[in-house]
Tab-separated table of C-alpha atoms in Angstrom:
chain	number	residue	atom	x	y	z
A	543	MET	CA	-19.972	34.684	55.914
A	544	ILE	CA	-18.964	33.582	52.370
A	545	LYS	CA	-18.020	30.230	52.304
A	546	LEU	CA	-14.574	29.922	50.255
A	547	GLY	CA	-13.232	26.346	49.228
A	548	ILE	CA	-9.550	26.068	48.125
A	549	ILE	CA	-8.716	22.787	46.347
A	550	GLY	CA	-5.370	21.725	45.819
A	551	TRP	CA	-3.729	24.173	48.672
A	552	ARG	CA	-0.865	21.929	49.213
A	553	GLY	CA	0.616	22.316	45.698
A	554	LEU	CA	3.133	24.719	44.271
A	555	VAL	CA	0.335	27.284	43.128
A	556	GLY	CA	-2.263	26.494	45.663
A	557	SER	CA	0.372	27.116	48.727
A	558	VAL	CA	1.533	30.428	46.930
A	559	PHE	CA	-2.133	31.448	46.635
A	560	LEU	CA	-2.713	30.469	50.594
A	561	ASN	CA	-0.133	32.473	51.672
A	562	ARG	CA	-0.735	35.138	49.433
A	563	ILE	CA	-4.665	35.505	51.029
A	564	LYS	CA	-2.948	35.965	54.781
A	565	ASN	CA	-2.972	39.604	55.209
A	566	SER	CA	-6.140	39.959	52.618
A	567	PHE	CA	-9.615	40.968	53.554
A	568	ILE	CA	-10.659	37.358	52.424
A	569	ASN	CA	-10.167	36.244	55.564
A	570	LYS	CA	-12.793	38.584	57.115
A	571	TYR	CA	-15.749	37.950	54.957
A	572	CYS	CA	-14.964	34.080	54.182
A	573	GLU	CA	-14.981	30.845	55.970
A	574	ILE	CA	-12.218	28.732	54.547
A	575	PHE	CA	-12.463	25.384	53.833
A	576	LEU	CA	-9.519	23.472	52.545
A	577	PHE	CA	-9.798	20.694	50.152
A	578	SER	CA	-7.336	17.481	49.293
A	579	THR	CA	-7.292	14.809	46.461
A	580	ASN	CA	-5.502	12.765	48.856
A	581	LYS	CA	-7.274	10.283	51.498
A	582	ILE	CA	-4.014	10.713	54.111
A	583	PHE	CA	-4.685	14.296	54.246
A	584	ILE	CA	-8.714	14.344	54.874
A	585	LYS	CA	-9.423	14.674	58.479
A	586	ASN	CA	-11.161	17.294	61.045
A	587	ASP	CA	-10.444	20.424	58.910
A	588	ILE	CA	-9.349	18.932	55.650
A	589	PHE	CA	-12.224	18.174	53.594
A	590	ASN	CA	-12.832	15.519	50.498
A	591	ALA	CA	-12.165	17.129	47.141
A	592	PHE	CA	-14.504	14.581	45.704
A	593	ASP	CA	-17.070	14.764	47.845
A	594	ILE	CA	-19.511	16.666	45.599
A	595	LYS	CA	-22.337	17.339	48.869
A	596	ILE	CA	-19.428	19.761	50.635
A	597	LEU	CA	-18.409	21.115	47.100
A	598	LEU	CA	-22.087	22.273	46.246
A	599	SER	CA	-22.165	24.269	49.692
A	600	MET	CA	-19.318	26.353	48.532
A	601	ASN	CA	-19.951	29.911	47.239
A	602	ILE	CA	-16.608	30.238	45.932
A	603	LEU	CA	-14.215	27.338	44.913
A	604	VAL	CA	-10.643	28.410	43.959
A	605	CYS	CA	-9.299	25.032	42.325
A	606	CYS	CA	-5.663	24.859	41.772
A	607	GLN	CA	-5.618	20.770	41.169
A	608	GLY	CA	-5.148	20.807	37.751
A	609	SER	CA	-7.228	19.878	34.349
A	610	ASP	CA	-7.798	16.809	34.933
A	611	TYR	CA	-9.600	17.186	38.502
A	612	THR	CA	-11.279	20.376	37.123
A	613	GLU	CA	-12.684	18.351	33.967
A	614	LYS	CA	-14.070	15.542	35.960
A	615	ILE	CA	-15.862	17.271	38.892
A	616	LEU	CA	-17.040	20.327	37.047
A	617	LYS	CA	-19.158	17.918	34.979
A	618	LYS	CA	-20.792	16.574	38.237
A	619	ILE	CA	-20.973	20.057	39.714
A	620	LYS	CA	-22.904	21.521	36.512
A	621	ILE	CA	-25.109	18.707	36.638
A	622	LYS	CA	-26.329	19.767	40.226
A	623	LYS	CA	-26.830	23.366	38.960
A	624	TRP	CA	-24.113	24.608	41.199
A	625	LYS	CA	-24.719	28.403	41.812
A	626	GLY	CA	-21.523	29.367	43.245
A	627	TYR	CA	-18.445	30.338	41.544
A	628	TRP	CA	-15.615	28.486	40.213
A	629	ILE	CA	-11.987	30.298	39.791
A	630	ASP	CA	-9.664	27.797	38.059
A	631	SER	CA	-5.675	27.962	37.561
A	632	SER	CA	-5.404	25.358	35.047
A	633	SER	CA	-5.597	25.362	31.370
A	634	PHE	CA	-8.577	23.430	30.642
A	635	LEU	CA	-11.440	26.112	31.153
A	636	ARG	CA	-9.346	29.206	29.680
A	637	MET	CA	-10.466	29.089	25.981
A	638	SER	CA	-14.075	27.906	26.676
A	639	ASN	CA	-16.898	30.467	26.176
A	640	GLU	CA	-18.505	30.105	29.483
A	641	ASN	CA	-14.912	31.038	31.300
A	642	LEU	CA	-13.409	34.350	31.176
A	643	ILE	CA	-9.619	34.770	32.032
A	644	VAL	CA	-8.966	37.238	34.491
A	645	LEU	CA	-5.615	39.559	34.829
A	646	ASP	CA	-7.362	42.654	36.194
A	647	PRO	CA	-4.316	45.102	35.494
A	648	LEU	CA	-5.240	44.008	31.817
A	649	ASN	CA	-8.707	43.580	31.592
A	650	ARG	CA	-10.796	44.843	34.616
A	651	ASN	CA	-13.697	46.420	32.546
A	652	LEU	CA	-14.152	43.058	31.202
A	653	ILE	CA	-14.197	41.536	34.347
A	654	ASN	CA	-16.621	44.179	35.680
A	655	LYS	CA	-18.943	43.474	32.483
A	656	ASN	CA	-19.181	39.460	33.275
A	657	LEU	CA	-19.296	39.377	37.462
A	658	LYS	CA	-22.980	39.261	36.610
A	659	ASN	CA	-23.199	36.773	33.964
A	660	LYS	CA	-20.373	34.375	34.197
A	661	LYS	CA	-19.610	31.781	36.707
A	662	PHE	CA	-16.257	30.264	35.701
A	663	PHE	CA	-13.324	32.326	35.594
A	664	SER	CA	-9.710	31.100	35.563
A	665	GLY	CA	-6.090	32.365	35.453
A	666	ALA	CA	-3.974	32.592	32.381
A	667	ASN	CA	-0.682	30.944	31.337
A	668	CYS	CA	2.136	32.093	33.436
A	669	THR	CA	4.139	33.437	30.506
A	670	VAL	CA	1.276	35.067	28.994
A	671	SER	CA	0.965	37.166	32.593
A	672	LEU	CA	3.965	37.978	32.933
A	673	ALA	CA	4.188	39.264	29.163
A	674	LEU	CA	1.115	41.381	29.298
A	675	LEU	CA	2.076	43.040	32.639
A	676	LEU	CA	5.551	43.751	31.072
A	677	PHE	CA	3.849	45.386	28.032
A	678	LYS	CA	0.793	46.922	29.594
A	679	LYS	CA	1.641	50.693	28.822
A	680	PHE	CA	2.570	49.424	25.151
A	681	LEU	CA	-0.749	48.119	24.480
A	682	ASP	CA	-2.788	50.740	26.681
A	683	LEU	CA	-0.999	53.345	23.992
A	684	ASN	CA	-1.960	50.597	21.227
A	685	LEU	CA	1.721	50.604	19.985
A	686	ILE	CA	2.403	47.091	19.633
A	687	GLU	CA	2.442	45.801	15.976
A	688	TRP	CA	4.203	42.085	16.904
A	689	ILE	CA	5.972	40.495	19.706
A	690	SER	CA	8.173	37.241	19.416
A	691	SER	CA	9.288	35.745	22.670
A	692	SER	CA	11.521	32.739	23.685
A	693	SER	CA	10.413	31.697	27.149
A	694	TYR	CA	12.885	29.638	29.243
A	695	GLN	CA	10.928	28.208	31.735
A	696	ALA	CA	11.661	26.861	35.611
A	697	ILE	CA	11.122	23.373	36.526
A	698	SER	CA	8.430	24.318	38.987
A	699	GLY	CA	6.052	25.201	35.955
A	700	ALA	CA	5.882	21.471	35.521
A	701	GLY	CA	5.175	20.869	38.992
A	702	SER	CA	6.484	18.836	41.708
A	703	GLN	CA	7.115	15.656	39.718
A	704	LEU	CA	9.872	17.141	37.369
A	705	ILE	CA	11.271	19.084	40.776
A	706	ASN	CA	11.772	15.451	42.344
A	707	GLU	CA	13.042	13.987	39.160
A	708	THR	CA	15.697	16.627	38.760
A	709	ILE	CA	16.802	16.665	42.609
A	710	GLU	CA	17.416	12.739	42.039
A	711	GLU	CA	19.548	13.267	39.128
A	712	ILE	CA	21.390	16.162	40.987
A	713	ASN	CA	22.313	13.706	43.606
A	714	SER	CA	23.028	10.863	41.244
A	715	THR	CA	25.984	12.991	39.935
A	716	LYS	CA	27.499	14.012	43.087
A	717	ASN	CA	30.669	11.818	43.206
A	718	LEU	CA	31.299	12.329	39.577
A	719	GLN	CA	34.522	13.253	38.199
A	720	ASN	CA	35.161	16.759	37.436
A	721	ASN	CA	36.569	15.990	33.978
A	722	LEU	CA	34.021	17.081	31.399
A	723	LEU	CA	34.271	14.422	29.054
A	724	LYS	CA	34.194	11.598	31.795
A	725	LEU	CA	31.456	13.538	33.386
A	726	GLU	CA	29.227	13.703	30.231
A	727	LYS	CA	29.808	9.944	29.695
A	728	THR	CA	29.310	8.693	33.096
A	729	ILE	CA	25.943	10.646	33.137
A	730	LYS	CA	25.023	8.936	29.968
A	731	LEU	CA	25.012	5.779	31.021
A	732	SER	CA	23.641	6.015	34.176
A	733	PHE	CA	20.554	7.817	33.241
A	734	ASN	CA	20.029	4.532	30.816
A	735	LYS	CA	18.705	5.959	28.024
A	736	LYS	CA	16.177	8.527	30.017
A	737	ILE	CA	16.886	11.824	29.094
A	738	PRO	CA	17.761	14.027	32.254
A	739	MET	CA	16.448	17.435	33.174
A	740	PHE	CA	19.594	18.251	34.988
A	741	PHE	CA	22.608	19.684	32.531
A	742	ASN	CA	20.073	19.791	30.269
A	743	ALA	CA	17.441	21.939	28.435
A	744	LYS	CA	14.283	20.636	26.867
A	745	PRO	CA	13.262	22.509	23.540
A	746	TRP	CA	9.802	21.081	23.899
A	747	VAL	CA	6.932	21.825	26.585
A	748	ASP	CA	3.355	20.638	26.243
A	749	LYS	CA	1.735	18.425	23.421
A	750	LYS	CA	1.765	19.505	19.852
A	751	VAL	CA	-1.252	21.337	18.801
A	752	ASN	CA	-0.287	22.991	15.530
A	753	PHE	CA	2.263	22.385	12.874
A	754	SER	CA	5.484	23.436	14.523
A	755	GLN	CA	3.915	25.030	17.640
A	756	THR	CA	3.132	23.190	20.954
A	757	LYS	CA	0.560	24.084	23.271
A	758	GLU	CA	2.530	26.217	25.690
A	759	GLU	CA	3.581	28.265	22.272
A	760	TRP	CA	0.121	28.312	21.161
A	761	LYS	CA	-1.238	29.877	24.506
A	762	SER	CA	0.611	33.070	23.954
A	763	SER	CA	-1.502	34.938	21.205
A	764	SER	CA	-4.460	32.982	21.915
A	765	GLU	CA	-4.821	33.304	25.658
A	766	ALA	CA	-3.472	36.939	25.259
A	767	SER	CA	-6.171	38.028	22.645
A	768	LYS	CA	-8.899	36.694	25.214
A	769	ILE	CA	-7.734	38.577	27.893
A	770	LEU	CA	-7.438	41.781	25.940
A	771	GLY	CA	-10.537	41.118	24.193
A	772	LYS	CA	-8.826	41.873	20.379
A	773	LYS	CA	-6.584	40.176	18.415
A	774	ILE	CA	-2.812	40.524	19.443
A	775	ASN	CA	0.280	38.658	17.462
A	776	ILE	CA	2.524	36.774	19.543
A	777	ASP	CA	4.823	34.090	18.300
A	778	SER	CA	6.654	32.164	20.885
A	779	ASN	CA	9.174	29.318	21.424
A	780	CYS	CA	9.163	27.830	24.949
A	781	VAL	CA	11.658	25.787	26.376
A	782	ARG	CA	12.344	24.101	29.670
A	783	ILE	CA	15.505	24.725	31.856
A	784	THR	CA	16.694	24.012	35.239
A	785	SER	CA	16.039	27.167	36.871
A	786	LEU	CA	14.141	25.981	40.049
A	787	ARG	CA	11.571	29.043	39.881
A	788	CYS	CA	10.916	32.285	37.817
A	789	HIS	CA	10.149	31.993	33.807
A	790	SER	CA	12.559	34.126	32.149
A	791	GLN	CA	11.765	35.160	28.508
A	792	TYR	CA	13.285	36.821	25.871
A	793	PHE	CA	11.447	39.490	23.773
A	794	LEU	CA	11.485	40.904	20.394
A	795	PHE	CA	8.972	43.457	19.102
A	796	LYS	CA	8.118	45.823	16.784
A	797	ILE	CA	6.135	49.202	17.691
A	798	LYS	CA	3.965	51.284	15.482
A	799	LYS	CA	6.000	54.630	15.576
A	800	ASN	CA	9.817	55.694	15.419
A	801	LEU	CA	10.835	55.926	19.316
A	802	HIS	CA	14.135	56.625	21.143
A	803	LEU	CA	15.356	53.865	23.503
A	804	ASN	CA	14.447	56.393	26.202
A	805	ASN	CA	10.953	56.353	25.479
A	806	ILE	CA	10.796	52.516	25.498
A	807	TYR	CA	12.103	52.549	28.894
A	808	GLU	CA	9.520	55.216	30.097
A	809	ILE	CA	6.944	53.123	28.534
A	810	LEU	CA	8.039	50.272	30.179
A	811	ASN	CA	8.505	51.697	33.649
A	812	ASN	CA	4.778	50.529	34.988
A	813	LYS	CA	4.197	49.755	38.536
A	814	TYR	CA	4.662	45.970	37.897
A	815	VAL	CA	8.078	46.083	36.137
A	816	TYR	CA	11.353	46.701	37.567
A	817	LEU	CA	13.936	47.967	35.320
A	818	VAL	CA	17.437	46.541	35.106
A	819	LYS	CA	20.425	49.043	33.928
A	820	ASN	CA	21.786	47.100	30.454
A	821	ASP	CA	25.373	46.692	31.674
A	822	GLU	CA	27.505	43.658	32.867
A	823	ASN	CA	27.210	44.144	36.485
A	824	TYR	CA	23.389	44.853	36.801
A	825	SER	CA	22.694	41.918	34.303
A	826	LYS	CA	24.694	39.515	35.858
A	827	ASN	CA	23.739	40.401	39.618
A	828	THR	CA	20.209	41.747	39.385
A	829	LEU	CA	18.766	40.049	36.497
A	830	THR	CA	18.420	36.257	37.388
A	831	PRO	CA	15.699	33.906	38.389
A	832	TYR	CA	17.637	33.347	41.645
A	833	ASN	CA	17.393	37.162	42.604
A	834	VAL	CA	13.719	37.636	41.336
A	835	CYS	CA	12.277	34.533	42.983
A	836	GLY	CA	9.051	35.799	45.532
A	837	LYS	CA	8.974	39.277	44.410
A	838	LEU	CA	5.898	40.722	42.858
A	839	LYS	CA	7.957	42.665	40.326
A	840	ILE	CA	8.637	41.502	36.670
A	841	PHE	CA	12.421	42.488	36.258
A	842	ALA	CA	13.066	43.823	32.679
A	843	GLY	CA	16.655	44.762	31.169
A	844	ARG	CA	19.210	44.103	28.495
A	845	ILE	CA	16.946	46.536	26.489
A	846	LYS	CA	18.156	48.047	23.297
A	847	LYS	CA	17.279	48.512	19.669
A	848	SER	CA	17.471	46.164	17.041
A	849	LEU	CA	20.345	46.851	14.368
A	850	PHE	CA	17.903	45.701	11.534
A	851	ASP	CA	14.795	47.852	12.228
A	852	ASN	CA	14.460	50.768	13.863
A	853	LYS	CA	10.912	49.976	15.200
A	854	VAL	CA	12.147	46.748	16.388
A	855	PHE	CA	13.530	46.368	19.986
A	856	SER	CA	14.338	43.280	22.142
A	857	LEU	CA	14.698	42.867	26.180
A	858	PHE	CA	15.034	39.936	28.641
A	859	SER	CA	12.560	39.476	31.461
A	860	ILE	CA	12.081	37.480	34.206
A	861	GLY	CA	9.441	37.049	36.508
A	862	ASP	CA	8.026	34.637	39.552
A	863	GLN	CA	5.426	31.914	37.639
A	864	LEU	CA	3.898	31.082	40.960
A	865	LEU	CA	3.372	34.612	41.935
A	866	TRP	CA	1.757	36.978	38.900
A	867	GLY	CA	2.495	34.134	36.768
A	868	ALA	CA	-0.337	31.895	38.867
A	869	ALA	CA	-1.745	32.862	42.252
A	870	GLU	CA	-1.737	36.516	42.200
A	871	PRO	CA	-4.110	36.871	39.535
A	872	ILE	CA	-6.388	34.512	40.651
A	873	LYS	CA	-6.197	36.025	44.937
A	874	ARG	CA	-6.697	39.440	43.035
A	875	PHE	CA	-9.855	38.139	41.290
A	876	THR	CA	-10.987	36.119	44.384
A	877	GLU	CA	-10.737	39.906	46.349
A	878	ILE	CA	-13.020	41.539	43.210
A	879	LEU	CA	-15.496	38.724	43.539
A	880	ILE	CA	-15.851	38.810	47.131
A	881	SER	CA	-16.477	42.851	46.762
A	882	PHE	CA	-19.131	42.067	43.863
A	883	ILE	CA	-20.870	39.609	46.279
A	884	LEU	CA	-20.901	41.878	49.427
């Protein structure tokens, strides 16, 4: 049996990953070990995520714990010359030369080439995975000249702490007046200069990396290019909104040929995408994070041709960032890796 360790299984990504492998053949060929960084949960069948000796005994480690943990533990594991495979959901390893970003519908050939010589693998940034799956056929046909994206990211993308903070903010406003101006003033006073997430949007996600770019925005082109094995031009702007789950993205993209709008629908229509008719009823009732939550399909609608350029089109998409944005790519790669080991 292959020893498979899962670190961070109680977190948002980890719990979704654990749920996704329930009906997978992973369970047939693997003995699964759960690891926790919290001493409260370390008991009979839950192991200490800082116990290097037990970690070294694993054939595969799937880490959903975050960049800080990965950075700390990998140093110790490398010193011990561990021979297993590390699969990571955080951003820490993504751009490292020793790591391959896995998104098998887009780079299965690259994955196959690297299974023998690489030991470190990671999933991509959630908006990158969702965008590449959406544009898969365009990329296969080499039709994309450039993509400009604006992402409207759910609070769950920032982890449980922001979810808890937002819930506390919601609870604190329950008994406030319905008058908008009074409500606004009371909220500003009640948060004592703290900028709340509730009733708000935050147009800055992650730290600054380049002039005018945050790290979250920089990932769009850099990670996508690494996944595809070639340069792709994606300019991005990222905003945090109070949706609980699912990241929304507005895309403006230019293609290399003059195509009719019907052709755009045909090319977008791949097995990972659900197309939503561009009318008021479907847009309001189907193209929403509330409706997309928990679904593997990426919903795409509001598809239209630009008024300024016949080769430029726009669309609005929504995908569950905890599924195809995070857990699903590493679940699928784990299956690929196990098949390779067997």
